[in-house]
Coordinates of C-alpha atoms in Angstrom, one line a residue:
Chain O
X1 CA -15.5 -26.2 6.8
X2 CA -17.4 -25.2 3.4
X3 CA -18.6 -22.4 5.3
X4 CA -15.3 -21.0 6.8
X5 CA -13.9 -21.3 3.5
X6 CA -16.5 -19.0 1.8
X7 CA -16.8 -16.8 4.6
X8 CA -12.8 -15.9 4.4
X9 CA -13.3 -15.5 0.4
X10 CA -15.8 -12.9 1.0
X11 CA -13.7 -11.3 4.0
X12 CA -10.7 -11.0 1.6
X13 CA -12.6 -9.8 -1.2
X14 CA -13.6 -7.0 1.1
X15 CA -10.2 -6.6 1.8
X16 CA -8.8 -6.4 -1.4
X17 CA -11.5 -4.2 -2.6
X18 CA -11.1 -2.0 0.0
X19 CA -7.3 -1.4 -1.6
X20 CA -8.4 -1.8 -5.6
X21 CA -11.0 0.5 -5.1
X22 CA -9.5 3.2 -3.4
X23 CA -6.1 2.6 -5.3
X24 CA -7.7 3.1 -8.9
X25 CA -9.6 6.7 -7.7
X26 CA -6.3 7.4 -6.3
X27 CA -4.5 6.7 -9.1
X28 CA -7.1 9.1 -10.8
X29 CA -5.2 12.1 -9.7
X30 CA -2.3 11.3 -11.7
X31 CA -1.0 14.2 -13.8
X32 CA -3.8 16.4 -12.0
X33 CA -3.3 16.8 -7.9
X34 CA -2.7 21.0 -7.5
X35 CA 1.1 20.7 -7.0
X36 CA 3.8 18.1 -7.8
X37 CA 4.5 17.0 -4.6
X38 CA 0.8 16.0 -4.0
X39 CA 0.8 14.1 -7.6
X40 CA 3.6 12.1 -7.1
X41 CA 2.3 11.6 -3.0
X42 CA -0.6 10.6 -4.4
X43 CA 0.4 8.4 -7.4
X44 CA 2.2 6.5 -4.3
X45 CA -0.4 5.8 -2.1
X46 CA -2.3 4.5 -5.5
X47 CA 0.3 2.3 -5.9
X48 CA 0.7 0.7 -2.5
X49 CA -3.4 0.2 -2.0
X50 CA -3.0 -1.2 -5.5
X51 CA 0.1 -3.6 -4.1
X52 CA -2.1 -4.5 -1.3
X53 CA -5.3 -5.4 -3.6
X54 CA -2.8 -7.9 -5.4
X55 CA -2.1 -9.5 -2.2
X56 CA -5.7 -9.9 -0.7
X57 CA -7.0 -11.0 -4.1
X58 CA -4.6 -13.5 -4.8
X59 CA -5.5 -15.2 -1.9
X60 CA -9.1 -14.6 -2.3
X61 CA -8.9 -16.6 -5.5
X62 CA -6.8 -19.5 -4.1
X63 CA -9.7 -19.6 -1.6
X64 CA -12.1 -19.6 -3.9
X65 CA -10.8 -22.6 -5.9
X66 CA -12.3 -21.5 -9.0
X67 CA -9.3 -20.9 -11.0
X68 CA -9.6 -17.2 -10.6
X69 CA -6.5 -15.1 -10.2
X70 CA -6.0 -11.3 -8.7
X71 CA -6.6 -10.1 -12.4
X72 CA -9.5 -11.8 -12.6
X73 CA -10.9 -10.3 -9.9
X74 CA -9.9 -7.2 -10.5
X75 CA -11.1 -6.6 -13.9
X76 CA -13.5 -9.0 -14.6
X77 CA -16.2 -8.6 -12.0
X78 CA -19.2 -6.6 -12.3
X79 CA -20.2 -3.5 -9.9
X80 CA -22.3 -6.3 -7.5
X81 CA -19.8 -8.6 -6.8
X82 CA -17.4 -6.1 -5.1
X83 CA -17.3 -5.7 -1.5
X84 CA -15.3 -2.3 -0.8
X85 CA -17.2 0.5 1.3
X86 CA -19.2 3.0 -0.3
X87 CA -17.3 5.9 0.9
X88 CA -14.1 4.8 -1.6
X89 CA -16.1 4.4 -4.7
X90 CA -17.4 7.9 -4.4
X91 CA -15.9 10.2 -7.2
X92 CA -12.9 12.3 -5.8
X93 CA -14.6 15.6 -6.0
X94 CA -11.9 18.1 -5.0
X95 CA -8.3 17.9 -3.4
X96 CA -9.9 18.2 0.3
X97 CA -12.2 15.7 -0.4
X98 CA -10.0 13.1 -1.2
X99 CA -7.5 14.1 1.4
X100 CA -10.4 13.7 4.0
X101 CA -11.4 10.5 2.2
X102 CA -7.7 9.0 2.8
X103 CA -7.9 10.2 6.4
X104 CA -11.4 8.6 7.4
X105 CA -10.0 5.0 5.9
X106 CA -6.2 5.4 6.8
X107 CA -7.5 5.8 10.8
X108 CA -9.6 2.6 10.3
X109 CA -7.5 0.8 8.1
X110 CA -4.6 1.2 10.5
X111 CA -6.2 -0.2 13.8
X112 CA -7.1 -2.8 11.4
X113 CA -4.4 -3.9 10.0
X114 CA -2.7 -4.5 13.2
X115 CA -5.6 -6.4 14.7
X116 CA -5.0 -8.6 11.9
X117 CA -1.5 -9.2 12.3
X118 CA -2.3 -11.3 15.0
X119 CA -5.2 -13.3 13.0
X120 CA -5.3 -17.0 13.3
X121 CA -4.7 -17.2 9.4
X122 CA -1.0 -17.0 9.0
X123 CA -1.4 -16.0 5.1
X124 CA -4.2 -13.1 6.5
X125 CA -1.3 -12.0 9.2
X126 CA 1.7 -11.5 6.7
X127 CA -0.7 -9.4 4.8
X128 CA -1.6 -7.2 7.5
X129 CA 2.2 -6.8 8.6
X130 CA 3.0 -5.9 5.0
X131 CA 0.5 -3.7 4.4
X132 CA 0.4 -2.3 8.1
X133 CA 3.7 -0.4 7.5
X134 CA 2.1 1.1 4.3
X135 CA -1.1 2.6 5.9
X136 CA 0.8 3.7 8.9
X137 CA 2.6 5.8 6.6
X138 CA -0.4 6.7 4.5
X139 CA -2.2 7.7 8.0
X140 CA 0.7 10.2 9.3
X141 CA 0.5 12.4 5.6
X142 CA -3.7 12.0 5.6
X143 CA -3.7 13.3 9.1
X144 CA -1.1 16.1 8.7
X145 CA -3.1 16.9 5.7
X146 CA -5.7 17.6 7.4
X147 CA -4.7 20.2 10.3
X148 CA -3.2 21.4 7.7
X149 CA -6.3 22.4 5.6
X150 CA -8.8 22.7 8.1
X151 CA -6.3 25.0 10.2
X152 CA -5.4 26.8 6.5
X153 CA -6.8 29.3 4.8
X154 CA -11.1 30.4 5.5
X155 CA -11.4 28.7 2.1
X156 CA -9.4 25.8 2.6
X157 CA -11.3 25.0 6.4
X158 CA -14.5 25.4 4.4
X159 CA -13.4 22.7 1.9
X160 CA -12.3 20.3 4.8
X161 CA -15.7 20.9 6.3
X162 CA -17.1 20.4 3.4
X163 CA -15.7 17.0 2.9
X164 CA -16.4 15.7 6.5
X165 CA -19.7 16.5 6.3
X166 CA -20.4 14.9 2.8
X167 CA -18.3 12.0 3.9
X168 CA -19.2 11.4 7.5
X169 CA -22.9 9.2 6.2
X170 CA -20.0 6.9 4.9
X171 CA -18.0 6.7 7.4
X172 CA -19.8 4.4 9.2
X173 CA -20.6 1.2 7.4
X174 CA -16.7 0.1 7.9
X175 CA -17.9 -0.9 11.8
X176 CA -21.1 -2.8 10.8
X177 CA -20.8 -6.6 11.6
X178 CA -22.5 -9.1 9.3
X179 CA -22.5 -12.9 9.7
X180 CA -18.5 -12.9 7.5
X181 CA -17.5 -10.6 10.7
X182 CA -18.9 -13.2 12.8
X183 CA -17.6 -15.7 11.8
X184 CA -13.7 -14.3 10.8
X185 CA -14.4 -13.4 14.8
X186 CA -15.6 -17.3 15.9
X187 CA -12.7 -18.0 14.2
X188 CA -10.1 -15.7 15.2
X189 CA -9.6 -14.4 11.8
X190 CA -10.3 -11.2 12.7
X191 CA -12.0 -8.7 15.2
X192 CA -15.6 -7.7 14.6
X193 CA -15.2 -4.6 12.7
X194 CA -17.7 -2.8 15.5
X195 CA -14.6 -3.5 18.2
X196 CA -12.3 -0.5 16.3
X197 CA -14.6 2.0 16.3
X198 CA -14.2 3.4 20.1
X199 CA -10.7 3.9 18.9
X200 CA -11.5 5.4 15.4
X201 CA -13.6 7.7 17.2
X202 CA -10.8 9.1 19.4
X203 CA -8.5 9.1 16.7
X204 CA -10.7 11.0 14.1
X205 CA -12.3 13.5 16.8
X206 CA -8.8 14.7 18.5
X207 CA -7.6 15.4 14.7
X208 CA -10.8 17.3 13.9
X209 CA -10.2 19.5 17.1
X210 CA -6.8 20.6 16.1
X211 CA -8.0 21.0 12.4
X212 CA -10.9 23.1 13.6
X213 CA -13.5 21.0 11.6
X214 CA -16.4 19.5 13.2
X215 CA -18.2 16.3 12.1
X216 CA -22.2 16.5 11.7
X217 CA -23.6 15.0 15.1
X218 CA -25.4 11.7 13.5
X219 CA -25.1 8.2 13.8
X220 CA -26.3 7.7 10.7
X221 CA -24.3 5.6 7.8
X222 CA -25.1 4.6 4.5
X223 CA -24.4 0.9 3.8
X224 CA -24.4 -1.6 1.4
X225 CA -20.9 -2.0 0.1
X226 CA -19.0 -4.6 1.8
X227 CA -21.8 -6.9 1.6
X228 CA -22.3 -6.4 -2.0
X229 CA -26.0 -5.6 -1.5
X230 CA -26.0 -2.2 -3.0
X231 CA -23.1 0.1 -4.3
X232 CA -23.3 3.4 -5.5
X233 CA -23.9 4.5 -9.4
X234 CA -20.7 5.7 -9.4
X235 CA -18.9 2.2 -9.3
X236 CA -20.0 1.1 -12.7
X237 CA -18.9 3.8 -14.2
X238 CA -15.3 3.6 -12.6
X239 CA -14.9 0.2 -13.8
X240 CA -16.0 1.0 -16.7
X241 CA -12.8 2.6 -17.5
X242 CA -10.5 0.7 -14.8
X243 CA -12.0 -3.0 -16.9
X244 CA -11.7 -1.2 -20.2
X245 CA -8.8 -2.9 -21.3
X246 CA -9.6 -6.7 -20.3
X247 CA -13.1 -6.3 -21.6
X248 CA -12.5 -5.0 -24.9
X249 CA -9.3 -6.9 -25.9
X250 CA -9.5 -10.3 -23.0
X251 CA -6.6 -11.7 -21.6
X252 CA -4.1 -8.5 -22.9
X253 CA -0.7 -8.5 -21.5
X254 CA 2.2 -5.9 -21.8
Chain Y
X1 CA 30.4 -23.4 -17.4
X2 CA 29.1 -24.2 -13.6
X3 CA 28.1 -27.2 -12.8
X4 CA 25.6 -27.4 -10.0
X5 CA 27.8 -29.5 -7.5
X6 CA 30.3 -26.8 -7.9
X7 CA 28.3 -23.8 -7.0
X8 CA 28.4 -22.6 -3.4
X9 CA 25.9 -20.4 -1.6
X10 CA 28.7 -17.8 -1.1
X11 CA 29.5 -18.1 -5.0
X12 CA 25.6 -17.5 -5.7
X13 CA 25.4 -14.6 -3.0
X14 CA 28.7 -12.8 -4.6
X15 CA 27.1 -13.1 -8.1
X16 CA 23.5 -11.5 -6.8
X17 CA 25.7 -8.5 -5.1
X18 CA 26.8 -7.7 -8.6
X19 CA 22.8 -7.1 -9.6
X20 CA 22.0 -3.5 -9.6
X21 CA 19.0 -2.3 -8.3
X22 CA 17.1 -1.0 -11.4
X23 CA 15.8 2.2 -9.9
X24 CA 18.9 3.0 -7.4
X25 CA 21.6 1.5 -9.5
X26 CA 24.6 2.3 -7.5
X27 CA 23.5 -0.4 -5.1
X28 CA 22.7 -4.0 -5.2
X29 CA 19.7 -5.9 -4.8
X30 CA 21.3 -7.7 -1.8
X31 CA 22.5 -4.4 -0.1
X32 CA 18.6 -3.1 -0.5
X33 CA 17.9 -6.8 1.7
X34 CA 15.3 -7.8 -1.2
X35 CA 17.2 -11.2 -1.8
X36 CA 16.3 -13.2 1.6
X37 CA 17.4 -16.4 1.0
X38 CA 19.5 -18.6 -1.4
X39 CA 19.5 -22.6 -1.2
X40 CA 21.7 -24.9 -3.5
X41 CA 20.6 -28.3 -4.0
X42 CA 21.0 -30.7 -7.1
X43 CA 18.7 -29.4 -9.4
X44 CA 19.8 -25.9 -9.0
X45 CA 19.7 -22.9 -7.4
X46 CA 16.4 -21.8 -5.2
X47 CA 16.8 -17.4 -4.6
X48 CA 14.0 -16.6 -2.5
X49 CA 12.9 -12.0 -2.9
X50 CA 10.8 -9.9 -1.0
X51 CA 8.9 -6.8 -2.0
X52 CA 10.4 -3.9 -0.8
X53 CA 7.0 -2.2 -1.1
X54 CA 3.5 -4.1 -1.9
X55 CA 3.2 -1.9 -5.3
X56 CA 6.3 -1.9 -6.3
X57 CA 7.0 -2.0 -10.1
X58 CA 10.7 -3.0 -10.0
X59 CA 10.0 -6.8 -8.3
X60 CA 9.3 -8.4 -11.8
X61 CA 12.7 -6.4 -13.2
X62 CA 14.7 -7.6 -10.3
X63 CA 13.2 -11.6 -10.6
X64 CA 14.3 -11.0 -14.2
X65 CA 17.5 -9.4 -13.6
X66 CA 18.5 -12.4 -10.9
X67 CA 18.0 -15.2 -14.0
X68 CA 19.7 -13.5 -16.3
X69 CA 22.5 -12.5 -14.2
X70 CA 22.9 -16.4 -13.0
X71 CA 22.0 -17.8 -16.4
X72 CA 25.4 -15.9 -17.7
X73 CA 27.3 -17.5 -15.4
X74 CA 26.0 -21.0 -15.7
X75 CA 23.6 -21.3 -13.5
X76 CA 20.6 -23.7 -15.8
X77 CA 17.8 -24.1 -13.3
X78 CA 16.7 -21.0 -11.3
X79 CA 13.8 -20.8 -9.2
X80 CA 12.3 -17.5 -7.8
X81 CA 10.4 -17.7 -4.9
X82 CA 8.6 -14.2 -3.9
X83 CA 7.3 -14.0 0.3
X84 CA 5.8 -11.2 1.9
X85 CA 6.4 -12.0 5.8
X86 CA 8.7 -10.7 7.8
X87 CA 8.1 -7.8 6.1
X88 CA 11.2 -5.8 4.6
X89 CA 12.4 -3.3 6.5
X90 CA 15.2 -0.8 5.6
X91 CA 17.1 -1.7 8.9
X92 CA 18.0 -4.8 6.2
X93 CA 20.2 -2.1 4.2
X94 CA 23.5 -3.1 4.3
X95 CA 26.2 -0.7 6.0
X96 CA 28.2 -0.9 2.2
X97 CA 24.6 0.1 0.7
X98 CA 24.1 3.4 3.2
X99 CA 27.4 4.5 2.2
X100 CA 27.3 4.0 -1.8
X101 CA 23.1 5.8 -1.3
X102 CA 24.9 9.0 0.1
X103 CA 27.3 8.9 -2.5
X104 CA 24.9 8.7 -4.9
X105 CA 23.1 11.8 -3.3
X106 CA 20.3 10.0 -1.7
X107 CA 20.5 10.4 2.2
X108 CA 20.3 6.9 3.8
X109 CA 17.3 5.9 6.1
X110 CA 17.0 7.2 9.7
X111 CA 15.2 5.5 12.7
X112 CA 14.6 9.0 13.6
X113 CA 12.2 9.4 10.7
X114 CA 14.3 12.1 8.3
X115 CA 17.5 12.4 7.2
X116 CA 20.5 12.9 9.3
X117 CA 22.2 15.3 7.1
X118 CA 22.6 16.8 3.7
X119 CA 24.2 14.2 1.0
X120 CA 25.6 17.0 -0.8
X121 CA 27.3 19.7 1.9
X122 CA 26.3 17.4 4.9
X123 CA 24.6 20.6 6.5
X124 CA 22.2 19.1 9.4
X125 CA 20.1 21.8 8.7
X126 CA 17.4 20.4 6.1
X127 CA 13.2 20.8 5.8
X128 CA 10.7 18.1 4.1
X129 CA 9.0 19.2 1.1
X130 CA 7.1 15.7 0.7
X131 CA 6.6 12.3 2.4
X132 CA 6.7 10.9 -0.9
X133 CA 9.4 10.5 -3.7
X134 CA 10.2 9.7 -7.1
X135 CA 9.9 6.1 -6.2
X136 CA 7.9 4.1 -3.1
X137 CA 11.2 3.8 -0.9
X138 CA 11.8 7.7 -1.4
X139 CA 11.0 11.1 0.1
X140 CA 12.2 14.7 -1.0
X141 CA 13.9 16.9 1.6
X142 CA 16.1 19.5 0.7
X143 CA 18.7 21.7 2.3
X144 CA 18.9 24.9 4.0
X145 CA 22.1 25.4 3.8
X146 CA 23.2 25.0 0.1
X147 CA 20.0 24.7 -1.2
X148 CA 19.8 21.8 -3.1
X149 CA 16.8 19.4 -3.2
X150 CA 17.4 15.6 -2.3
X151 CA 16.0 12.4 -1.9
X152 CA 15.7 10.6 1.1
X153 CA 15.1 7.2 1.2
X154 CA 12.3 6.0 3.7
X155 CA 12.3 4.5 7.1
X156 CA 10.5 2.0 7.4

């Protein structure tokens, strides 16, 4: 029982990482995307994968039983106790990067999601329904975004390229099963992770055909994130600003 | 002053209609479908909310809007209960709430994924200029015809 219960903290952290992490570089952009529509769209997408992290985390501290709550966490975790994927740590670089970035994870995360919605865990499945409506609406503006750029402008389908290539090493580690896969999977919790990515696949690849971009022909993926084993060295230095404020003055409220 | 064996759901729902939504004030918080569910027993007065969005930064305005609004007319013990499943959706809008957002120049949700018409001249003829709006429910259109910029509030 100890087990399960430990296994679905970890599973949720990765979860809720998955959101914080990718919500705070989001966030990020505020006050700089190229035009306004794109900072406010992007300020939005922040907020939601922010919204979701608040969710996941809150239950992954009731799990937990140690008396932690969603701000702790969030802000008062080191760099090796989070469980997100590499690829959403990685600084935002420029616009088509981060577009590319959202698009990668928005076609997992969707698929996801609604696998999830039918988890054994009734407080997992709400979750996923929640947040299900969110990425599906994150995953139709990533993948416009991208036929967009990559059928743009010579410089803007060099950016795009750019950023698949760069990214597609990280793309990968989000269908890696571990023992927490297993057993979410032994207990109906979840799918493995390495069930979604035949579908991934065909979503990504028919994109990238009518965005005239072509991802690098490798296998290969960095890993190390979601189980906490080894991040990049650009998380500490995110969270170094995201935990500024909860470091420096503890337990601050507005 | 109410006392609790006087109050009736009804009574508690009427009050709740007259709370604004803080970032769309020309409707309630009932016509957006964020109060779910409102039980009266003898202690007091349970209001159960949903999230409109996960993010959203209006919830803890509206939980404190709801006590304050009930507190004025009597109400001593409120509870606020938040839950997440079934998910809102905007078919919850009510039909009073659609008419008062076009009013308001905001053009109402659409199952068909974008406004039906402009909420200024009503001209059919209208583009996107972004998925995403001044707030999480909204989206910015605008219209061909006379020109004008709008919101659009999301289908979801």
């Amino acid at each position: 029982m100890r087990d399960t219960t430990s296994a679905l903290f970890e599973f949720l952290l990765r979860q809720g990482d998955n959101a914080l992490v990718l919500g705070h570089r989001t966030s990020e952009w505020c006050g700089m995307a190229p035009v306004i529509e794109e900072d406010i769209a992007l300020a939005n997408i922040a907020l939601d994968l922010i919204g979701q992290a608040k969710l996941w985390l809150e239950y992954a501290g009731e799990q937990e039983e140690a008396g932690r709550s969603a701000n702790d966490l969030a802000f008062l975790r080191d760099a090796y106790d989070f469980r997100n994927l590499l690829m959403l740590e990685l600084p935002n670089e420029d616009f088509g990067r981060t577009i590319m970035r959202h698009f990668l994870f928005d076609a997992f995360q969707v698929p996801w999601l609604e696998a999830l919605s039918e988890s054994s865990d009734q407080r997992v499945s709400d979750i996923a329904q929640k947040a299900s409506k969110e990425a599906t609406y994150h995953l139709e503006r990533s993948e416009y975004a991208v036929i967009g750029l990559g059928d743009g402008t010579e410089e803007s389908n060099r950016r795009m390229q750019n950023a698949l290539t760069d990214l597609w090493p990280f793309a990968g580690e989000a269908f890696r099963d571990d023992n927490i896969d297993r057993a979410m999977h032994d207990a109906a919790i979840s799918p493995l992770p390495s069930m979604l990515q035949p579908v991934w696949k065909i979503k990504v690849q028919s994109t990238f055909q009518l965005a005239y971009l072509t991802p690098p022909d490798s296998e290969f993926a960095h890993s190390g994130g979601r189980i906490g084993f080894r991040h990049t060295e650009h998380l500490g230095h995110m969270l170094a600003t995201m935990q500024f404020l909860q470091r420096a003055y503890p337990g601050a409220t507005w | 002053m109410v006392t609790s064996v006087a109050l009736s759901k009804d009574q508690i729902w009427d009050w709740l209609d007259s709370v604004p939504d803080p970032e769309i004030p020309v409707i309630s918080i009932v016509d957006l479908g964020v109060v779910r569910d409102v039980a009266v027993s003898e202690g007091g007065v349970l209001i159960t909310i949903t999230p409109t969005y996960t993010g959203c930064p209006a919830m803890s305005v509206i939980a404190f809007d709801i006590e304050t609004a009930l507190a004025q007319k009597g109400v001593k013990k409120i509870t606020l209960e938040t839950q997440i499943a079934p998910a809102w959706t905007t078919d919850w809008l009510s039909e009073k709430g659609r008419a008062r957002l076009e009013d308001y120049g905001i053009a109402p949700p659409q199952a068909a994924g974008g406004p039906e018409r402009c909420p200024q001249c009503k001209s059919s003829n209208v583009e996107r200029i972004s998925q995403f709006g001044s707030t999480p429910c909204k989206a910015q259109w605008r219209c061909k015809s006379c020109m004008e910029p709008f919101d659009y509030f999301k289908c979801i």
